[in-house]
mmCIF file of C-alpha atoms and ligand atoms in Angstrom:
data_model
loop_
_atom_site.group_PDB
_atom_site.id
_atom_site.type_symbol
_atom_site.label_atom_id
_atom_site.label_comp_id
_atom_site.label_asym_id
_atom_site.label_seq_id
_atom_site.Cartn_x
_atom_site.Cartn_y
_atom_site.Cartn_z
ATOM 1 C CA MET O 1 88.711 62.879 157.783
ATOM 2 C CA LYS O 2 91.730 61.708 159.773
ATOM 3 C CA GLN O 3 95.112 62.470 158.218
ATOM 4 C CA PHE O 4 96.825 59.469 156.686
ATOM 5 C CA GLN O 5 100.062 58.551 154.977
ATOM 6 C CA TYR O 6 99.876 57.561 151.297
ATOM 7 C CA ILE O 7 102.418 55.247 149.726
ATOM 8 C CA CYS O 8 102.633 53.767 146.283
ATOM 9 C CA PRO O 9 104.919 50.691 146.070
ATOM 10 C CA THR O 10 105.848 49.573 142.580
ATOM 11 C CA THR O 11 106.417 45.877 143.346
ATOM 12 C CA GLN O 12 104.282 43.128 144.858
ATOM 13 C CA GLN O 13 106.959 42.492 147.465
ATOM 14 C CA GLY O 14 106.903 46.192 148.318
ATOM 15 C CA VAL O 15 103.149 45.917 148.997
ATOM 16 C CA LEU O 16 103.485 42.703 151.027
ATOM 17 C CA ASP O 17 106.218 44.309 153.147
ATOM 18 C CA VAL O 18 103.898 47.062 154.378
ATOM 19 C CA ILE O 19 100.314 45.723 154.481
ATOM 20 C CA ASN O 20 100.747 43.671 157.634
ATOM 21 C CA LYS O 21 100.940 46.712 159.914
ATOM 22 C CA PRO O 22 97.805 47.650 161.917
ATOM 23 C CA GLY O 23 96.014 50.696 160.511
ATOM 24 C CA THR O 24 97.242 49.974 156.987
ATOM 25 C CA LYS O 25 94.778 49.612 154.094
ATOM 26 C CA ILE O 26 95.185 48.770 150.440
ATOM 27 C CA ILE O 27 93.518 51.158 148.009
ATOM 28 C CA ALA O 28 92.709 50.170 144.417
ATOM 29 C CA GLY O 29 89.909 52.092 142.623
ATOM 30 C CA GLY O 30 88.916 53.750 145.898
ATOM 31 C CA THR O 31 85.181 53.691 145.083
ATOM 32 C CA ASN O 32 84.298 51.946 148.326
ATOM 33 C CA LEU O 33 87.212 52.655 150.617
ATOM 34 C CA VAL O 34 87.141 56.441 150.201
ATOM 35 C CA ASP O 35 83.378 56.508 150.966
ATOM 36 C CA LEU O 36 84.009 54.511 154.142
ATOM 37 C CA MET O 37 86.794 56.900 155.173
ATOM 38 C CA LYS O 38 84.622 59.957 154.558
ATOM 39 C CA ARG O 39 81.836 58.437 156.668
ATOM 40 C CA GLY O 40 84.235 57.583 159.516
ATOM 41 C CA VAL O 41 83.517 53.858 159.206
ATOM 42 C CA THR O 42 87.205 53.195 158.725
ATOM 43 C CA ALA O 43 90.147 55.467 159.508
ATOM 44 C CA PRO O 44 93.458 54.012 158.242
ATOM 45 C CA ASP O 45 96.813 55.558 159.186
ATOM 46 C CA LYS O 46 98.375 54.468 155.927
ATOM 47 C CA LEU O 47 96.979 53.859 152.437
ATOM 48 C CA VAL O 48 98.942 51.506 150.194
ATOM 49 C CA ASP O 49 98.076 52.307 146.587
ATOM 50 C CA ILE O 50 98.518 49.131 144.537
ATOM 51 C CA ASN O 51 97.742 50.660 141.150
ATOM 52 C CA HIS O 52 101.365 50.453 139.990
ATOM 53 C CA LEU O 53 101.425 46.654 140.189
ATOM 54 C CA PRO O 54 101.143 44.761 136.889
ATOM 55 C CA LEU O 55 97.824 43.083 137.774
ATOM 56 C CA LYS O 56 95.522 44.273 134.999
ATOM 57 C CA SER O 57 95.759 41.424 132.525
ATOM 58 C CA ILE O 58 92.815 39.434 131.198
ATOM 59 C CA ILE O 59 94.197 36.404 129.391
ATOM 60 C CA SER O 60 93.137 33.022 128.143
ATOM 61 C CA THR O 61 95.033 30.067 129.654
ATOM 62 C CA PRO O 62 94.815 26.339 128.832
ATOM 63 C CA LYS O 63 92.576 25.921 131.881
ATOM 64 C CA GLY O 64 90.318 28.939 131.345
ATOM 65 C CA LEU O 65 90.522 32.667 131.903
ATOM 66 C CA TYR O 66 92.883 34.609 134.179
ATOM 67 C CA ILE O 67 91.845 38.071 135.361
ATOM 68 C CA GLY O 68 94.266 40.261 137.306
ATOM 69 C CA ALA O 69 93.042 41.855 140.531
ATOM 70 C CA LEU O 70 93.493 45.359 139.100
ATOM 71 C CA ALA O 71 91.516 44.727 135.914
ATOM 72 C CA LEU O 72 88.745 47.297 135.856
ATOM 73 C CA ASN O 73 85.159 46.114 136.118
ATOM 74 C CA SER O 74 84.434 47.867 132.788
ATOM 75 C CA ALA O 75 87.463 46.288 131.073
ATOM 76 C CA VAL O 76 86.386 42.803 132.166
ATOM 77 C CA ALA O 77 82.745 43.355 131.210
ATOM 78 C CA GLU O 78 83.694 44.582 127.728
ATOM 79 C CA HIS O 79 86.482 42.083 127.057
ATOM 80 C CA GLU O 80 85.902 40.010 123.954
ATOM 81 C CA LEU O 81 86.895 36.706 125.658
ATOM 82 C CA VAL O 82 84.555 37.368 128.573
ATOM 83 C CA ALA O 83 81.660 38.327 126.300
ATOM 84 C CA ARG O 84 82.142 35.196 124.193
ATOM 85 C CA GLN O 85 83.046 32.530 126.762
ATOM 86 C CA TYR O 86 81.809 33.861 130.108
ATOM 87 C CA PRO O 87 78.757 36.026 129.270
ATOM 88 C CA LEU O 88 77.383 35.416 132.783
ATOM 89 C CA LEU O 89 80.270 37.435 134.208
ATOM 90 C CA ALA O 90 79.832 40.228 131.664
ATOM 91 C CA MET O 91 76.104 40.437 132.466
ATOM 92 C CA ALA O 92 76.701 40.541 136.219
ATOM 93 C CA LEU O 93 79.331 43.273 135.923
ATOM 94 C CA LYS O 94 77.136 45.404 133.669
ATOM 95 C CA ALA O 95 74.290 45.094 136.196
ATOM 96 C CA GLY O 96 76.488 46.685 138.877
ATOM 97 C CA ALA O 97 76.902 50.339 139.843
ATOM 98 C CA SER O 98 77.223 52.797 136.908
ATOM 99 C CA PRO O 99 79.604 53.112 133.925
ATOM 100 C CA GLN O 100 81.662 55.747 135.770
ATOM 101 C CA LEU O 101 82.076 53.521 138.829
ATOM 102 C CA ARG O 102 82.878 50.467 136.722
ATOM 103 C CA ASN O 103 85.657 52.507 135.077
ATOM 104 C CA MET O 104 87.329 52.930 138.489
ATOM 105 C CA ALA O 105 86.344 49.733 140.342
ATOM 106 C CA THR O 106 88.745 46.788 140.223
ATOM 107 C CA VAL O 107 88.123 43.058 140.467
ATOM 108 C CA GLY O 108 89.984 42.754 143.800
ATOM 109 C CA GLY O 109 88.208 45.797 145.226
ATOM 110 C CA ASN O 110 84.833 44.470 144.129
ATOM 111 C CA MET O 111 85.461 41.225 146.017
ATOM 112 C CA MET O 112 86.538 43.149 149.109
ATOM 113 C CA GLN O 113 83.778 45.798 149.099
ATOM 114 C CA ARG O 114 81.929 46.072 152.387
ATOM 115 C CA THR O 115 78.202 45.615 152.960
ATOM 116 C CA ARG O 116 75.787 48.466 152.188
ATOM 117 C CA CYS O 117 73.797 47.870 155.427
ATOM 118 C CA GLY O 118 72.681 51.301 156.672
ATOM 119 C CA TYR O 119 73.690 50.487 160.262
ATOM 120 C CA PHE O 120 77.221 49.680 159.116
ATOM 121 C CA TYR O 121 77.528 53.087 157.436
ATOM 122 C CA ASP O 122 75.903 55.090 160.262
ATOM 123 C CA THR O 123 78.493 55.426 163.021
ATOM 124 C CA THR O 124 75.824 56.604 165.515
ATOM 125 C CA MET O 125 74.090 53.207 165.308
ATOM 126 C CA PRO O 126 74.955 49.768 166.699
ATOM 127 C CA CYS O 127 76.642 47.423 164.247
ATOM 128 C CA ASN O 128 78.626 44.312 165.141
ATOM 129 C CA LYS O 129 80.375 44.394 161.786
ATOM 130 C CA ARG O 130 81.723 47.934 162.280
ATOM 131 C CA ALA O 131 82.007 47.911 166.085
ATOM 132 C CA PRO O 132 82.049 44.300 167.389
ATOM 133 C CA GLY O 133 79.865 43.861 170.471
ATOM 134 C CA SER O 134 77.726 46.957 169.833
ATOM 135 C CA GLY O 135 74.718 44.931 168.608
ATOM 136 C CA CYS O 136 72.893 44.541 165.316
ATOM 137 C CA GLY O 137 70.539 47.397 164.499
ATOM 138 C CA ALA O 138 69.112 45.577 161.504
ATOM 139 C CA TYR O 139 68.031 42.390 163.291
ATOM 140 C CA GLU O 140 64.815 44.000 164.511
ATOM 141 C CA GLY O 141 65.184 47.261 162.606
ATOM 142 C CA VAL O 142 65.278 48.465 159.021
ATOM 143 C CA ASN O 143 66.156 45.240 157.235
ATOM 144 C CA ARG O 144 64.450 45.336 153.871
ATOM 145 C CA MET O 145 67.740 44.723 151.992
ATOM 146 C CA HIS O 146 69.019 42.067 154.373
ATOM 147 C CA ALA O 147 69.856 38.359 154.383
ATOM 148 C CA ILE O 148 67.404 35.487 154.278
ATOM 149 C CA PHE O 149 70.129 32.815 154.289
ATOM 150 C CA GLY O 150 73.069 32.195 156.622
ATOM 151 C CA GLY O 151 72.477 35.119 159.002
ATOM 152 C CA SER O 152 73.284 35.046 162.705
ATOM 153 C CA SER O 153 71.987 36.937 165.736
ATOM 154 C CA GLN O 154 75.128 39.085 165.317
ATOM 155 C CA CYS O 155 74.569 40.181 161.724
ATOM 156 C CA ILE O 156 72.125 39.826 158.831
ATOM 157 C CA ALA O 157 73.983 42.056 156.364
ATOM 158 C CA VAL O 158 74.461 40.926 152.764
ATOM 159 C CA HIS O 159 77.464 41.053 150.466
ATOM 160 C CA PRO O 160 76.514 43.609 147.819
ATOM 161 C CA SER O 161 78.539 42.493 144.800
ATOM 162 C CA ASP O 162 77.047 41.385 141.493
ATOM 163 C CA MET O 163 80.354 40.249 139.988
ATOM 164 C CA CYS O 164 80.995 37.876 142.900
ATOM 165 C CA VAL O 165 77.678 36.074 142.343
ATOM 166 C CA ALA O 166 78.717 35.186 138.792
ATOM 167 C CA LEU O 167 82.242 34.189 139.883
ATOM 168 C CA ALA O 168 80.778 31.911 142.575
ATOM 169 C CA ALA O 169 78.511 30.229 140.002
ATOM 170 C CA LEU O 170 81.436 29.802 137.599
ATOM 171 C CA ASN O 171 83.600 28.004 140.203
ATOM 172 C CA ALA O 172 86.282 30.687 140.002
ATOM 173 C CA VAL O 173 89.466 30.387 142.046
ATOM 174 C CA VAL O 174 91.036 33.308 143.916
ATOM 175 C CA ILE O 175 94.817 33.701 143.680
ATOM 176 C CA ILE O 176 96.273 35.239 146.817
ATOM 177 C CA ALA O 177 99.835 36.370 147.505
ATOM 178 C CA GLY O 178 101.360 36.399 150.975
ATOM 179 C CA LYS O 179 104.777 36.389 152.633
ATOM 180 C CA LYS O 180 105.068 32.604 152.099
ATOM 181 C CA GLY O 181 104.129 32.695 148.416
ATOM 182 C CA GLU O 182 100.858 32.197 146.579
ATOM 183 C CA ARG O 183 97.799 30.224 147.595
ATOM 184 C CA ARG O 184 94.592 29.429 145.723
ATOM 185 C CA LEU O 185 91.131 29.453 147.259
ATOM 186 C CA PRO O 186 87.856 28.345 145.670
ATOM 187 C CA PHE O 187 85.747 31.477 145.183
ATOM 188 C CA THR O 188 82.877 29.927 147.158
ATOM 189 C CA ASP O 189 85.216 29.692 150.180
ATOM 190 C CA PHE O 190 86.572 33.234 149.925
ATOM 191 C CA HIS O 191 83.689 35.091 151.603
ATOM 192 C CA ARG O 192 82.335 33.879 154.945
ATOM 193 C CA LEU O 193 79.088 33.822 156.907
ATOM 194 C CA PRO O 194 78.822 36.210 159.871
ATOM 195 C CA GLY O 195 78.563 33.684 162.736
ATOM 196 C CA GLU O 196 80.038 35.188 165.901
ATOM 197 C CA HIS O 197 82.497 37.362 163.942
ATOM 198 C CA PRO O 198 80.628 39.508 161.437
ATOM 199 C CA GLU O 199 83.520 41.986 161.400
ATOM 200 C CA MET O 200 85.292 39.481 159.133
ATOM 201 C CA ASP O 201 83.879 39.427 155.607
ATOM 202 C CA ASN O 202 86.217 36.838 154.103
ATOM 203 C CA HIS O 203 89.219 34.562 154.593
ATOM 204 C CA LEU O 204 91.910 36.945 153.326
ATOM 205 C CA ALA O 205 94.543 37.508 156.013
ATOM 206 C CA ALA O 206 95.705 41.043 156.819
ATOM 207 C CA ASN O 207 99.115 40.369 155.270
ATOM 208 C CA GLU O 208 97.726 39.018 151.999
ATOM 209 C CA LEU O 209 96.957 40.556 148.614
ATOM 210 C CA ILE O 210 94.483 39.323 146.004
ATOM 211 C CA VAL O 211 96.453 39.059 142.759
ATOM 212 C CA GLY O 212 93.827 37.583 140.460
ATOM 213 C CA VAL O 213 91.016 35.150 139.782
ATOM 214 C CA GLU O 214 90.839 32.200 137.420
ATOM 215 C CA ILE O 215 87.661 30.899 135.817
ATOM 216 C CA PRO O 216 87.856 27.319 134.572
ATOM 217 C CA ASN O 217 86.688 26.420 131.067
ATOM 218 C CA ASN O 218 83.020 25.436 130.968
ATOM 219 C CA HIS O 219 80.122 24.603 128.659
ATOM 220 C CA PHE O 220 77.773 27.295 129.934
ATOM 221 C CA ALA O 221 78.364 30.115 127.450
ATOM 222 C CA ALA O 222 75.270 29.399 125.329
ATOM 223 C CA ASN O 223 72.871 29.168 128.266
ATOM 224 C CA SER O 224 73.594 31.584 131.059
ATOM 225 C CA TYR O 225 71.811 34.590 132.482
ATOM 226 C CA TYR O 226 72.198 37.097 135.317
ATOM 227 C CA LEU O 227 68.911 38.465 136.606
ATOM 228 C CA LYS O 228 69.034 41.314 139.117
ATOM 229 C CA VAL O 229 65.879 42.564 140.831
ATOM 230 C CA ARG O 230 66.305 46.034 142.323
ATOM 231 C CA ASP O 231 64.376 49.145 143.231
ATOM 232 C CA ARG O 232 65.676 51.104 140.205
ATOM 233 C CA GLN O 233 66.738 49.788 136.832
ATOM 234 C CA SER O 234 70.218 51.259 137.270
ATOM 235 C CA TYR O 235 72.563 52.351 140.055
ATOM 236 C CA ALA O 236 70.938 50.233 142.758
ATOM 237 C CA PHE O 237 72.068 47.203 144.721
ATOM 238 C CA ALA O 238 70.261 43.885 144.330
ATOM 239 C CA LEU O 239 67.226 42.991 146.389
ATOM 240 C CA VAL O 240 67.741 39.538 144.934
ATOM 241 C CA SER O 241 69.923 38.493 142.029
ATOM 242 C CA VAL O 242 70.474 35.126 140.388
ATOM 243 C CA ALA O 243 73.334 33.839 138.265
ATOM 244 C CA ALA O 244 72.084 30.848 136.297
ATOM 245 C CA ALA O 245 74.151 28.695 133.948
ATOM 246 C CA LEU O 246 73.020 25.542 132.171
ATOM 247 C CA ASP O 247 74.802 22.931 130.103
ATOM 248 C CA ILE O 248 72.027 21.498 127.905
ATOM 249 C CA GLU O 249 72.129 18.581 125.483
ATOM 250 C CA ASN O 250 69.084 17.543 123.451
ATOM 251 C CA GLY O 251 66.695 19.284 125.818
ATOM 252 C CA ILE O 252 68.175 17.662 128.938
ATOM 253 C CA ILE O 253 70.184 19.571 131.545
ATOM 254 C CA ARG O 254 73.619 17.984 131.933
ATOM 255 C CA HIS O 255 74.913 20.392 134.565
ATOM 256 C CA ALA O 256 73.483 23.473 136.255
ATOM 257 C CA ARG O 257 75.089 26.268 138.260
ATOM 258 C CA LEU O 258 73.130 28.686 140.390
ATOM 259 C CA ALA O 259 74.151 31.423 142.802
ATOM 260 C CA MET O 260 72.225 34.238 144.427
ATOM 261 C CA GLY O 261 73.122 37.758 145.496
ATOM 262 C CA GLY O 262 71.373 40.079 147.938
ATOM 263 C CA VAL O 263 70.364 37.181 150.171
ATOM 264 C CA ALA O 264 73.400 36.307 152.329
ATOM 265 C CA HIS O 265 76.672 37.544 153.821
ATOM 266 C CA LYS O 266 78.380 35.850 150.867
ATOM 267 C CA PRO O 267 77.415 34.912 147.312
ATOM 268 C CA TRP O 268 74.968 32.070 147.962
ATOM 269 C CA ARG O 269 75.467 28.921 145.864
ATOM 270 C CA LEU O 270 72.375 26.749 145.407
ATOM 271 C CA PHE O 271 74.058 23.338 145.365
ATOM 272 C CA ASP O 272 70.902 21.280 146.099
ATOM 273 C CA ALA O 273 68.954 22.977 143.331
ATOM 274 C CA GLU O 274 71.871 22.429 140.925
ATOM 275 C CA GLN O 275 71.911 18.712 141.706
ATOM 276 C CA ALA O 276 68.156 18.467 141.341
ATOM 277 C CA LEU O 277 68.317 20.044 137.871
ATOM 278 C CA ALA O 278 70.952 17.639 136.535
ATOM 279 C CA GLY O 279 69.304 15.108 134.224
ATOM 280 C CA LYS O 280 65.961 16.956 134.141
ATOM 281 C CA PRO O 281 64.297 18.160 130.944
ATOM 282 C CA VAL O 282 64.425 21.862 130.204
ATOM 283 C CA SER O 283 60.995 22.974 131.394
ATOM 284 C CA GLU O 284 59.327 25.552 133.580
ATOM 285 C CA ASP O 285 58.301 22.764 135.971
ATOM 286 C CA SER O 286 61.919 21.666 136.486
ATOM 287 C CA PHE O 287 62.890 25.273 137.162
ATOM 288 C CA LYS O 288 60.070 25.911 139.656
ATOM 289 C CA GLN O 289 60.879 22.716 141.572
ATOM 290 C CA ALA O 290 64.553 23.638 141.752
ATOM 291 C CA ALA O 291 63.639 27.142 142.935
ATOM 292 C CA GLN O 292 61.506 25.754 145.772
ATOM 293 C CA LEU O 293 64.297 23.394 146.809
ATOM 294 C CA ALA O 294 66.724 26.315 146.875
ATOM 295 C CA MET O 295 64.625 28.067 149.519
ATOM 296 C CA GLN O 296 65.149 25.442 152.231
ATOM 297 C CA GLY O 297 66.448 27.141 155.368
ATOM 298 C CA ALA O 298 65.475 30.662 154.235
ATOM 299 C CA LYS O 299 64.316 33.004 156.995
ATOM 300 C CA GLY O 300 62.774 36.480 156.902
ATOM 301 C CA TYR O 301 63.370 39.102 159.599
ATOM 302 C CA GLY O 302 60.358 41.364 159.068
ATOM 303 C CA GLN O 303 60.764 43.917 156.322
ATOM 304 C CA ASN O 304 62.754 41.539 154.132
ATOM 305 C CA ALA O 305 60.196 38.695 154.300
ATOM 306 C CA PHE O 306 59.063 39.585 150.759
ATOM 307 C CA LYS O 307 62.345 38.055 149.578
ATOM 308 C CA LEU O 308 61.020 34.612 150.546
ATOM 309 C CA LYS O 309 58.653 34.888 147.568
ATOM 310 C CA LEU O 310 60.815 37.065 145.365
ATOM 311 C CA ALA O 311 63.853 34.761 145.517
ATOM 312 C CA PRO O 312 62.257 31.556 144.127
ATOM 313 C CA ALA O 313 60.432 33.561 141.454
ATOM 314 C CA THR O 314 63.748 35.139 140.431
ATOM 315 C CA ILE O 315 65.521 31.772 140.327
ATOM 316 C CA ALA O 316 62.841 30.274 138.068
ATOM 317 C CA GLU O 317 62.841 33.338 135.818
ATOM 318 C CA ALA O 318 66.647 33.411 135.527
ATOM 319 C CA LEU O 319 66.637 29.722 134.565
ATOM 320 C CA LYS O 320 63.979 30.373 131.918
ATOM 321 C CA HIS O 321 66.150 33.114 130.425
ATOM 322 C CA ALA O 322 69.266 30.914 130.571
ATOM 323 C CA ALA O 323 67.425 28.103 128.787
ATOM 324 C CA GLY O 324 66.002 30.425 126.142
ATOM 325 C CA LEU O 325 62.402 29.874 127.284
ATOM 326 C CA ALA O 326 61.711 33.442 128.410
HETATM 327 C C1 FAD L 401 76.996 54.489 144.342
HETATM 328 C C2 FAD L 401 77.560 53.114 144.219
HETATM 329 C C3 FAD L 401 76.801 52.107 143.651
HETATM 330 C C4 FAD L 401 77.322 50.826 143.534
HETATM 331 N N1 FAD L 401 76.545 49.823 142.995
HETATM 332 C C5 FAD L 401 77.038 48.566 142.903
HETATM 333 C C6 FAD L 401 76.263 47.499 142.374
HETATM 334 O O1 FAD L 401 75.108 47.685 141.974
HETATM 335 N N2 FAD L 401 76.817 46.254 142.312
HETATM 336 C C7 FAD L 401 78.088 46.015 142.733
HETATM 337 O O2 FAD L 401 78.550 44.882 142.648
HETATM 338 N N3 FAD L 401 78.843 47.003 143.263
HETATM 339 C C8 FAD L 401 78.343 48.248 143.345
HETATM 340 N N4 FAD L 401 79.100 49.243 143.874
HETATM 341 C C9 FAD L 401 80.362 48.903 144.521
HETATM 342 C C10 FAD L 401 81.552 48.937 143.601
HETATM 343 O O3 FAD L 401 81.465 47.868 142.703
HETATM 344 C C11 FAD L 401 82.767 48.802 144.520
HETATM 345 O O4 FAD L 401 82.888 50.025 145.236
HETATM 346 C C12 FAD L 401 84.035 48.523 143.757
HETATM 347 O O5 FAD L 401 83.950 47.309 143.062
HETATM 348 C C13 FAD L 401 85.237 48.486 144.699
HETATM 349 O O6 FAD L 401 86.417 48.376 143.920
HETATM 350 P P1 FAD L 401 87.606 49.405 144.125
HETATM 351 O O7 FAD L 401 88.716 48.961 143.253
HETATM 352 O O8 FAD L 401 87.138 50.811 143.944
HETATM 353 O O9 FAD L 401 87.938 49.105 145.642
HETATM 354 P P2 FAD L 401 88.553 50.077 146.771
HETATM 355 O O10 FAD L 401 87.498 51.031 147.228
HETATM 356 O O11 FAD L 401 89.860 50.623 146.351
HETATM 357 O O12 FAD L 401 88.819 48.999 147.905
HETATM 358 C C14 FAD L 401 87.760 48.299 148.503
HETATM 359 C C15 FAD L 401 88.376 47.322 149.524
HETATM 360 O O13 FAD L 401 89.119 46.336 148.846
HETATM 361 C C16 FAD L 401 90.437 46.253 149.377
HETATM 362 N N5 FAD L 401 91.248 45.829 148.224
HETATM 363 C C17 FAD L 401 91.225 46.389 146.985
HETATM 364 N N6 FAD L 401 92.005 45.676 146.150
HETATM 365 C C18 FAD L 401 92.554 44.670 146.876
HETATM 366 C C19 FAD L 401 93.429 43.591 146.570
HETATM 367 N N7 FAD L 401 93.924 43.398 145.329
HETATM 368 N N8 FAD L 401 93.776 42.744 147.557
HETATM 369 C C20 FAD L 401 93.277 42.901 148.817
HETATM 370 N N9 FAD L 401 92.441 43.894 149.166
HETATM 371 C C21 FAD L 401 92.071 44.767 148.191
HETATM 372 C C22 FAD L 401 90.704 47.605 149.941
HETATM 373 O O14 FAD L 401 91.662 47.551 150.972
HETATM 374 C C23 FAD L 401 89.333 47.989 150.490
HETATM 375 O O15 FAD L 401 89.158 47.409 151.761
HETATM 376 C C24 FAD L 401 78.629 50.550 143.991
HETATM 377 C C25 FAD L 401 79.411 51.575 144.540
HETATM 378 C C26 FAD L 401 78.890 52.847 144.665
HETATM 379 C C27 FAD L 401 79.743 53.913 145.259
#
């Protein structure tokens, strides 16, 4: 591993003063970044440890829930407020990684984790995300885990997070600090599709720091479910996952929220299916129709074509669980 400088600022301003320099990387829990450094995928000159910043709080606000960027995945998943009011988030977090990893991984780091595409990790292979212009090994190669929505000829990698799928469904807002102050970004606009620039995963600028996320109050606590389909029951990334949340009154769906993981370069919101569910009775038929609608524009690339059938089945099943019909 290349030698690097390690610094540990104790103030947010201290972090913002140094992160803008090329070759500088923030480190939080280190569960992704250190792997990438060991594999030679990234080789920073300077690591800026942000663990001394006061960004661990999980607090109720008049508008909803605020979670600091350094709150641990395990702390969020086990928090009483999250379990009671945002069970979808707790379920998604508990479906991710392992207890040991969740004890190190932070909310900000989880959002910023890189894809698990094998070509991205293997520095002997082409990968436009790791080495722009080198090609995409997965496009016609080993692509069983890859995207069926929103891919480009440059990249069909997926974002691997479970937590982010729930946060996208819950209309979370990302709070970002920069030299000019704070800005807020809808969670669904934080990550980006690969297009011509797959090296960019999201819309965070190099001189910015994620300080927290906010989840607005909602009426989904009684009827939400996170369903993750994977090769092993634990310690495996999603082939397909679905975050489903329903607001039901007298057997009729008032509002629905749906997002998928394991299918795109970003958490994939199913806006058309959500709209189609609004006003429909709670029934398996409504769920199957919405699932079919959600698949418009999906495309398989060979080995991952099975996801074209797996995804709608997972959507319908997640909705059944959310509605209490499973
Ligand atoms: C074996 C294994 C299995 C896993 N399985 C799953 C899984 O099933 N589901 C899942 O969702 N995840 C899974 N993960 C990924 C894990 O959740 C992430 O590694 C973790 O969330 C990253 O958080 P961290 O704090 O350790 O980030 P770090 O490794 O410290 O940082 C990751 C990136 O985030 C940046 N960063 C960190 N904090 C901030 C901030 N506040 N502002 C701006 N940039 C920041 C860093 O610069 C770096 O680029 C797995 C990981 C491993 C190793």
